[in-house]
CSV table of C-alpha atoms in Angstrom, one decimal:
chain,number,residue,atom,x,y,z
A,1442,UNK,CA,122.5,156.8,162.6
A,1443,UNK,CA,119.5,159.1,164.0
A,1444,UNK,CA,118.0,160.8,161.3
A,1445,UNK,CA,115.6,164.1,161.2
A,1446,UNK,CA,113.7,164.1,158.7
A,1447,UNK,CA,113.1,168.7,158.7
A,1448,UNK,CA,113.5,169.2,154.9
A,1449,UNK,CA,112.1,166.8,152.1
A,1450,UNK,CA,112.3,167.5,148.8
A,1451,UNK,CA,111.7,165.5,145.5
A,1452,UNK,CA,111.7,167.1,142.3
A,1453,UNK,CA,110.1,164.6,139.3
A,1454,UNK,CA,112.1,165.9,136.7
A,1455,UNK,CA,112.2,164.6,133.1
A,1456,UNK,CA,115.6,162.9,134.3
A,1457,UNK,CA,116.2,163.3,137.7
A,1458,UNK,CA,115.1,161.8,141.0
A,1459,UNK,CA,116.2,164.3,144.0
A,1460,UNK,CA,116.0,163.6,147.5
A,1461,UNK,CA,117.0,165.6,150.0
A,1462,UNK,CA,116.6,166.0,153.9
A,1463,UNK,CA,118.4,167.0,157.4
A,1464,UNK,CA,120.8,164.2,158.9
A,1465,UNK,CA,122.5,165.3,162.0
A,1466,UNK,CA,121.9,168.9,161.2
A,1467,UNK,CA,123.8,167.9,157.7
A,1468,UNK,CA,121.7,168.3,154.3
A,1469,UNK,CA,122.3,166.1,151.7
A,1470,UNK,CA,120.6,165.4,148.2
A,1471,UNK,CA,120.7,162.2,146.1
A,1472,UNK,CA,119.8,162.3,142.4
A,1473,UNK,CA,119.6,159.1,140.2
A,1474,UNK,CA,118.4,159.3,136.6
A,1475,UNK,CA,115.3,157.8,135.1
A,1476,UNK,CA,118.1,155.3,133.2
A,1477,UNK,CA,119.7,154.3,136.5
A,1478,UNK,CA,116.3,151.9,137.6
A,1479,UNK,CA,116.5,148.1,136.6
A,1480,UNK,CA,113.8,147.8,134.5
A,1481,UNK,CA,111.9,144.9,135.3
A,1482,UNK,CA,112.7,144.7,138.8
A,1483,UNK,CA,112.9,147.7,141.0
A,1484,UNK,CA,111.8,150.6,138.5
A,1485,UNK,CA,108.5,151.6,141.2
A,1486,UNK,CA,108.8,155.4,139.4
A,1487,UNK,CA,109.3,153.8,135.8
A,1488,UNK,CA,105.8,151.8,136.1
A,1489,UNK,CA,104.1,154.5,137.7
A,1490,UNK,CA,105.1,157.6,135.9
A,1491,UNK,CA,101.6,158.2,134.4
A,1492,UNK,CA,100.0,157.4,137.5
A,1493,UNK,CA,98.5,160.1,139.9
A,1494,UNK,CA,100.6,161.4,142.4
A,1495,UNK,CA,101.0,163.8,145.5
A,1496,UNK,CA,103.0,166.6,145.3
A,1497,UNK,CA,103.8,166.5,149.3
A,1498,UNK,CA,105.8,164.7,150.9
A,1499,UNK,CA,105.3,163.6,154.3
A,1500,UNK,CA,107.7,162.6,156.9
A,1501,UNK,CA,106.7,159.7,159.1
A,1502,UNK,CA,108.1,157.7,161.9
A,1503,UNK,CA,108.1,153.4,162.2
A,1504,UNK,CA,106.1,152.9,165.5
A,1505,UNK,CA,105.3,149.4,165.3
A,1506,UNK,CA,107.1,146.4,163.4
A,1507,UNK,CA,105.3,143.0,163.4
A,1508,UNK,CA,106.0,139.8,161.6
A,1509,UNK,CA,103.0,138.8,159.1
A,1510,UNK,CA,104.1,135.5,157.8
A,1511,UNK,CA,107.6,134.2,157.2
A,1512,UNK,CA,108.3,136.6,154.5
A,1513,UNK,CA,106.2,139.7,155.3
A,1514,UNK,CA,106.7,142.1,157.7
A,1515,UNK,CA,104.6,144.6,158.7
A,1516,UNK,CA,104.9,148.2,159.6
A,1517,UNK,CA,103.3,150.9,161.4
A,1518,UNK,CA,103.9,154.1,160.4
A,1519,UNK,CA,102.9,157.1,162.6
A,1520,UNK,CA,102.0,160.0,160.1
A,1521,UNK,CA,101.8,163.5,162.3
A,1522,UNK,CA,100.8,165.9,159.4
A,1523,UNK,CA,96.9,166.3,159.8
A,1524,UNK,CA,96.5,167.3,156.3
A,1525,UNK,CA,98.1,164.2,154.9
A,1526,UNK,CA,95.1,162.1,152.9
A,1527,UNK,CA,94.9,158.6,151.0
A,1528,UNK,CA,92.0,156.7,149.3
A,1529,UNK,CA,92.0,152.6,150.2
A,1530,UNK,CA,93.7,150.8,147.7
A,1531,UNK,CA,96.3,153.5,147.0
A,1532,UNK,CA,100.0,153.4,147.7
A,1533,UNK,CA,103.2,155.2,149.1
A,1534,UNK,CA,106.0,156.3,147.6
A,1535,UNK,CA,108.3,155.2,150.2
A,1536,UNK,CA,112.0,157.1,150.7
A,1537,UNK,CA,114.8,156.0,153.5
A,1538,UNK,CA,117.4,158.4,154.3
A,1539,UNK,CA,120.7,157.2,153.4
A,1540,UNK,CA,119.4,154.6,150.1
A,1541,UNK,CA,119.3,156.6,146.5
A,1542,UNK,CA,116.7,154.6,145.2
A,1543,UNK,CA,113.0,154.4,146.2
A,1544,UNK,CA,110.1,152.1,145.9
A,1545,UNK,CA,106.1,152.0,146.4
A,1546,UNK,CA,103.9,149.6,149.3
A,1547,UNK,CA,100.1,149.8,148.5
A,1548,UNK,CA,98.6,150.1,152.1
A,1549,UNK,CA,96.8,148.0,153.8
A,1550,UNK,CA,94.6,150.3,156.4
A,1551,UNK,CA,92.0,152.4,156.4
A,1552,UNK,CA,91.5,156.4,156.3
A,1553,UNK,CA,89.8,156.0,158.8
A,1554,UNK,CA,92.6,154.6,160.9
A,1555,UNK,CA,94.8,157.5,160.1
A,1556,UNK,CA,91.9,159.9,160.9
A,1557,UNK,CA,91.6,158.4,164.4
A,1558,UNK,CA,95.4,157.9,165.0
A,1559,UNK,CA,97.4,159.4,162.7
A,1560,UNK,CA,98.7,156.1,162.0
A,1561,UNK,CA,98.6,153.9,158.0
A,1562,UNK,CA,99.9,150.1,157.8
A,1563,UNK,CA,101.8,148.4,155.2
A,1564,UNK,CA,102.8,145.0,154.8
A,1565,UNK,CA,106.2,144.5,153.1
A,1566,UNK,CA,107.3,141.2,151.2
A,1567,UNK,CA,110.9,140.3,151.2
A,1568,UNK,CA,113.0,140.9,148.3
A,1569,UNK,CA,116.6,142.0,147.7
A,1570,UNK,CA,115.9,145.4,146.4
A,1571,UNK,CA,117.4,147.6,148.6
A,1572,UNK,CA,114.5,149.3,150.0
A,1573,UNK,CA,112.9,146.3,150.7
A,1574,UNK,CA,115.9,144.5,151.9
A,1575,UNK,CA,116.4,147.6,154.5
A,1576,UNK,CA,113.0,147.1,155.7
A,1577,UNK,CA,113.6,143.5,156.3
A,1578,UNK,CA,117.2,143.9,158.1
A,1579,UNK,CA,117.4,147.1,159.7
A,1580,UNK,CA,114.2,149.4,160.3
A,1581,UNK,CA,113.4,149.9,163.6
A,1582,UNK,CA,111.1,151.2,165.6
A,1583,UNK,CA,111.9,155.0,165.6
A,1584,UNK,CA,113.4,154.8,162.1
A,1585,UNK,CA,112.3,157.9,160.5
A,1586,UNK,CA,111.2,158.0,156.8
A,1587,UNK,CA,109.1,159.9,154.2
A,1588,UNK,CA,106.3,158.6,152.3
A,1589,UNK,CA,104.0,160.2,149.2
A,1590,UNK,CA,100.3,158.8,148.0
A,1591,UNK,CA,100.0,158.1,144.7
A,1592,UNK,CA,98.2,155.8,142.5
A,1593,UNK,CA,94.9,155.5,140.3
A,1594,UNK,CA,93.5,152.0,141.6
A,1595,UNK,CA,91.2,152.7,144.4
A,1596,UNK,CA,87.8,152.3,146.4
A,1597,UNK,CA,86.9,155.6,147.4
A,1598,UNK,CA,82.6,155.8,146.2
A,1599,UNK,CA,80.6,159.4,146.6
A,1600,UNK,CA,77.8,159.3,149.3
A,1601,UNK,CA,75.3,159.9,146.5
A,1602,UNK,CA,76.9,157.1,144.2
A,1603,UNK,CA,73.9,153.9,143.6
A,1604,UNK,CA,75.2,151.2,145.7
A,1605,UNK,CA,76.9,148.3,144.0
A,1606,UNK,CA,78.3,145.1,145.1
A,1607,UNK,CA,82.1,144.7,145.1
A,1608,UNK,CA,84.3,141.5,144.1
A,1609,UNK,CA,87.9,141.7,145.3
A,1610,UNK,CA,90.6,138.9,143.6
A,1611,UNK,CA,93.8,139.1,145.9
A,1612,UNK,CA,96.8,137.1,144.9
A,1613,UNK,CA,100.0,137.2,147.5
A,1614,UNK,CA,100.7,140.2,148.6
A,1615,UNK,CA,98.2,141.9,146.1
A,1616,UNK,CA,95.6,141.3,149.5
A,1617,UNK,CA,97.4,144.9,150.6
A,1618,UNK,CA,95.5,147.4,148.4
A,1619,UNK,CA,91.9,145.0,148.8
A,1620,UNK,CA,92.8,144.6,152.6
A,1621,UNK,CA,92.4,148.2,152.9
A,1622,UNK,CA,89.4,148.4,150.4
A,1623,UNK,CA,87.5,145.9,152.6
A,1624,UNK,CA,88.4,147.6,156.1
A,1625,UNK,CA,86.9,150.7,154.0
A,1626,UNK,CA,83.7,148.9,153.5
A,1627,UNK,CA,83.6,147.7,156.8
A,1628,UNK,CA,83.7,151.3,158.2
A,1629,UNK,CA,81.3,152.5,155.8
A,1630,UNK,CA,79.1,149.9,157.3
A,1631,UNK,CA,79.4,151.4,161.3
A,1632,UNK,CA,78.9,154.9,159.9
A,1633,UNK,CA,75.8,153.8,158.5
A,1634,UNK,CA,74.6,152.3,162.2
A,1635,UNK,CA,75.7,155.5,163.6
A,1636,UNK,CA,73.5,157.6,161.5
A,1637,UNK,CA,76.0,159.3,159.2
A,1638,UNK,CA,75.1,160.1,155.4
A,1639,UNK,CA,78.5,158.2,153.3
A,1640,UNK,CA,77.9,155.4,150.3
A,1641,UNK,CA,75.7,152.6,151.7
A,1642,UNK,CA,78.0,149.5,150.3
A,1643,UNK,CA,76.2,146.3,148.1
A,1644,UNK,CA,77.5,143.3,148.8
A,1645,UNK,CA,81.3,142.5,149.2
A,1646,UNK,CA,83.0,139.5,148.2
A,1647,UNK,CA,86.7,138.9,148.7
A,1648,UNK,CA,88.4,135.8,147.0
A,1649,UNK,CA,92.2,135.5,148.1
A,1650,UNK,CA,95.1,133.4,146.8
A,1651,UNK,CA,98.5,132.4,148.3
A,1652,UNK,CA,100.8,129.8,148.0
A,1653,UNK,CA,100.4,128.7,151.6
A,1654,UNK,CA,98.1,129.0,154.6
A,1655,UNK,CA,100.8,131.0,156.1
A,1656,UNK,CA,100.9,133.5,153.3
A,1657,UNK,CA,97.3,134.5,153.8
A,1658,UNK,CA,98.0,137.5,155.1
A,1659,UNK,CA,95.3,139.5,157.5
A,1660,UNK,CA,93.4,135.7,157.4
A,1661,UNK,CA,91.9,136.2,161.1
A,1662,UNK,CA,91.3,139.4,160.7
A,1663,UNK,CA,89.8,139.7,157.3
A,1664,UNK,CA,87.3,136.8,159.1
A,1665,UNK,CA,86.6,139.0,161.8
A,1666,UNK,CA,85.8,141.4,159.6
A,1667,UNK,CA,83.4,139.4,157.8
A,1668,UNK,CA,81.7,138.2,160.7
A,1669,UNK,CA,80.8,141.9,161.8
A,1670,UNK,CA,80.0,143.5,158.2
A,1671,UNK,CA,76.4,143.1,156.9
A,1672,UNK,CA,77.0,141.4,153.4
A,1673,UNK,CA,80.9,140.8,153.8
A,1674,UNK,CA,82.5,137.3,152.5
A,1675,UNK,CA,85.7,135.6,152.3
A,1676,UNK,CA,86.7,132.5,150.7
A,1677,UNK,CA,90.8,131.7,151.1
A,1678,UNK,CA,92.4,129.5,148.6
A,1679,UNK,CA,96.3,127.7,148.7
A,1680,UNK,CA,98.0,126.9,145.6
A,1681,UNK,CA,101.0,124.8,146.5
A,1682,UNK,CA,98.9,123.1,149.7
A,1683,UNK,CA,96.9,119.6,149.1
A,1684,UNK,CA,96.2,119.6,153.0
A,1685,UNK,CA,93.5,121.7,154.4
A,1686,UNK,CA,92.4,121.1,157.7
A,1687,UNK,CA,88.8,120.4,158.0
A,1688,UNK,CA,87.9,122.6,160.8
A,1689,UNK,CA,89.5,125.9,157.9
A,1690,UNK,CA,85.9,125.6,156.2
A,1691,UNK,CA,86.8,128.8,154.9
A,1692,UNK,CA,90.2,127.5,152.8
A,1693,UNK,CA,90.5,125.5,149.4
A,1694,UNK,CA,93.2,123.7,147.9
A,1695,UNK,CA,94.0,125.0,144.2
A,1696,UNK,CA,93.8,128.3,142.5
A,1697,UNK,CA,90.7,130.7,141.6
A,1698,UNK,CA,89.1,129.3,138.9
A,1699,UNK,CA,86.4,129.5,136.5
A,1700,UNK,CA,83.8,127.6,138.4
A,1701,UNK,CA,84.7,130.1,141.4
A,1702,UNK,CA,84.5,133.2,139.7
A,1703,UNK,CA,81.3,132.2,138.4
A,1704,UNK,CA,79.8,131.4,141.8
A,1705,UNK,CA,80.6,135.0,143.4
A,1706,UNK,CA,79.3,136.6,140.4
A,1707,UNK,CA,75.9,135.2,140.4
A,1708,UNK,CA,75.6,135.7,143.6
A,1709,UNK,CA,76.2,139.4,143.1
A,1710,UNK,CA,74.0,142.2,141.1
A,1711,UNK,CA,76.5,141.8,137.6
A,1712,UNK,CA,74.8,144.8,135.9
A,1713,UNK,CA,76.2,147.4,138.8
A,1714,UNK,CA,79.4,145.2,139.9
A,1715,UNK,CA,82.3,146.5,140.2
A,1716,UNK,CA,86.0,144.0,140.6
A,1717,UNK,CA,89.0,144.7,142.0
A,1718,UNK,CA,91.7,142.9,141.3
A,1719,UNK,CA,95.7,143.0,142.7
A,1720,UNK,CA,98.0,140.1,142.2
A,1721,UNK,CA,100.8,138.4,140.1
A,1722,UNK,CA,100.7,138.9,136.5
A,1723,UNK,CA,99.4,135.2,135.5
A,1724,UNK,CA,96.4,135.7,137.8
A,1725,UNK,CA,95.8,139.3,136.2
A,1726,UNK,CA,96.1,137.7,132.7
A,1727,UNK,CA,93.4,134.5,133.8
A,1728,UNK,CA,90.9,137.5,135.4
A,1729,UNK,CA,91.3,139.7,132.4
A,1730,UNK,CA,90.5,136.5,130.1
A,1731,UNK,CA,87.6,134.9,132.7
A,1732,UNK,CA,85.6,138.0,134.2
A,1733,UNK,CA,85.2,139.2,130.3
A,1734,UNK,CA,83.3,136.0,129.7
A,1735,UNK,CA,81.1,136.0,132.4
A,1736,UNK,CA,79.3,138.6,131.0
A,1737,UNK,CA,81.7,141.7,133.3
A,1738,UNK,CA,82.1,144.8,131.5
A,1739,UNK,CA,86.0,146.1,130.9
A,1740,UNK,CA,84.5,149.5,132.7
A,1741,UNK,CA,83.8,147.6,135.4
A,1742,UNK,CA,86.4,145.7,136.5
A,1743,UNK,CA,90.3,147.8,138.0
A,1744,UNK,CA,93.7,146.5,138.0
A,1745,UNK,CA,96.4,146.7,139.8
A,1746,UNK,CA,99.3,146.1,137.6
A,1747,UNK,CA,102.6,147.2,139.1
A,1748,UNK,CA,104.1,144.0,139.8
């Protein structure tokens, strides 16, 4: 069923979840309590209820579906609200018309995107959750939904700020928040070449992790990327791969280890370094062990921990 999206509201109560927009003229409300979510599994609000949050919420429209890798699919949302605002690394509350419950996609584009084009990407992993699950199976182009920023893990440095290398560690799907982090670097970098006073970026170093070649999301265009940004590098690595082709100089059977870690570091300025890190909770755990004992500061490395 067509659905208007003229009336939004949600109201964060101590209890209550409320929802509420325009279907075919009709308005409805959904409210589910706080107890209702699976902990565990589903419960977005439940792990982010001390997070920062929006208090808008925006409508926006799918324009653009695309299929990232077997088990990803990737939207485009059109977003026509001029005053709605994100920093890289954050993420969207993300509401369908017509499902009571509610999750949250980090996103994987740049402001600067949305500035241009009114348009923000995310990149969706399949799961049963019905949220997900409805993105998988029935959005469509022109399927109208409403989205809200929230989120305190993000790259978003004053122009007056020292510069200071970066070191993104990307498991999975945990390459959406750092996708968008890099893309922000790399558009600091043209601003620069087009005269314009923003944060002059260090060096950038991304190291990404996925079961398979195919689950490298963004692989040719995080390359691309790397090939036009002063001071931008990638290195890929497959966990449940032995085969690498030898042409892939930029892919590595086995997982981000020690000996990796190390390598990026020292070729980075450690005193003013500051990591990112998004991925599965046994990688969080290893970087929150490793990075300590290389000599990184706990102020200076961010988590991503919602998984």
């Amino acid at each position: 069923m067509h659905v208007v999206l003229k009336s939004l509201i949600i109201s964060l109560r101590t209890n209550t979840v409320s929802f509420s927009c325009l279907q075919s003229g009709r308005r409805f409300i959904i409210c589910r309590k706080m107890s209702d979510f699976v902990p565990g599994k589903g419960d977005h609000l439940e792990r982010t209820k001390h997070e920062f949050r929006q208090n808008n919420v925006t409508p926006a429209t799918v324009c653009s579906i695309t299929e990232e890798s077997e088990t990803v699919k990737g939207l485009v949302l059109k977003v026509e609200d001029n005053k709605f605002t994100f920093k890289p690394g954050q993420w969207v509350d993300f509401f369908i018309p017509g499902i009571d419950i509610f999750t949250g996609y980090s996103i994987c584009s740049s402001p600067k995107r949305l500035k241009e084009k009114g348009e923000l990407n995310l990149a969706v992993k399949f799961s049963d959750y019905p949220p997900t699950e409805w993105v998988h199976t029935k959005c469509q182009v022109g399927s109208e939904v409403a989205i809200r920023v929230g989120g305190n893990f993000y790259y978003d440095p004053e122009p007056t700020e020292p510069t200071s290398d970066l070191l993104l560690v990307a498991g999975g799907v945990g390459i959406n928040p750092l996708y968008a982090m890099l893309c922000q670097v790399a558009d600091l970098h043209q601003a620069i070449t087009a005269g314009q006073h923003v944060y002059k970026p260090g060096k950038t170093v991304l190291l990404f992790s996925a079961s398979s070649q195919n689950e490298l999301l963004f692989k040719d265009r995080i390359l691309q990327l790397c090939q036009n940004t002063p001071k931008m590098e990638c290195h890929f690595f497959v966990t449940k791969e032995k085969e690498i082709s030898s042409s892939d100089s930029h892919v590595t059977a086995g997982r981000i280890n020690r000996s990796t870690l190390k390598s990026a570091i020292e070729s980075m300025n450690k005193e003013t370094l500051r990591c990112c890190i998004c991925g599965p909770p046994s990688m969080i755990a290893d970087m929150e062990e490793l990075l300590p004992s290389m000599g990184v500061k706990s102020e200076q490395i961010s988590y991503e921990k919602w998984w």
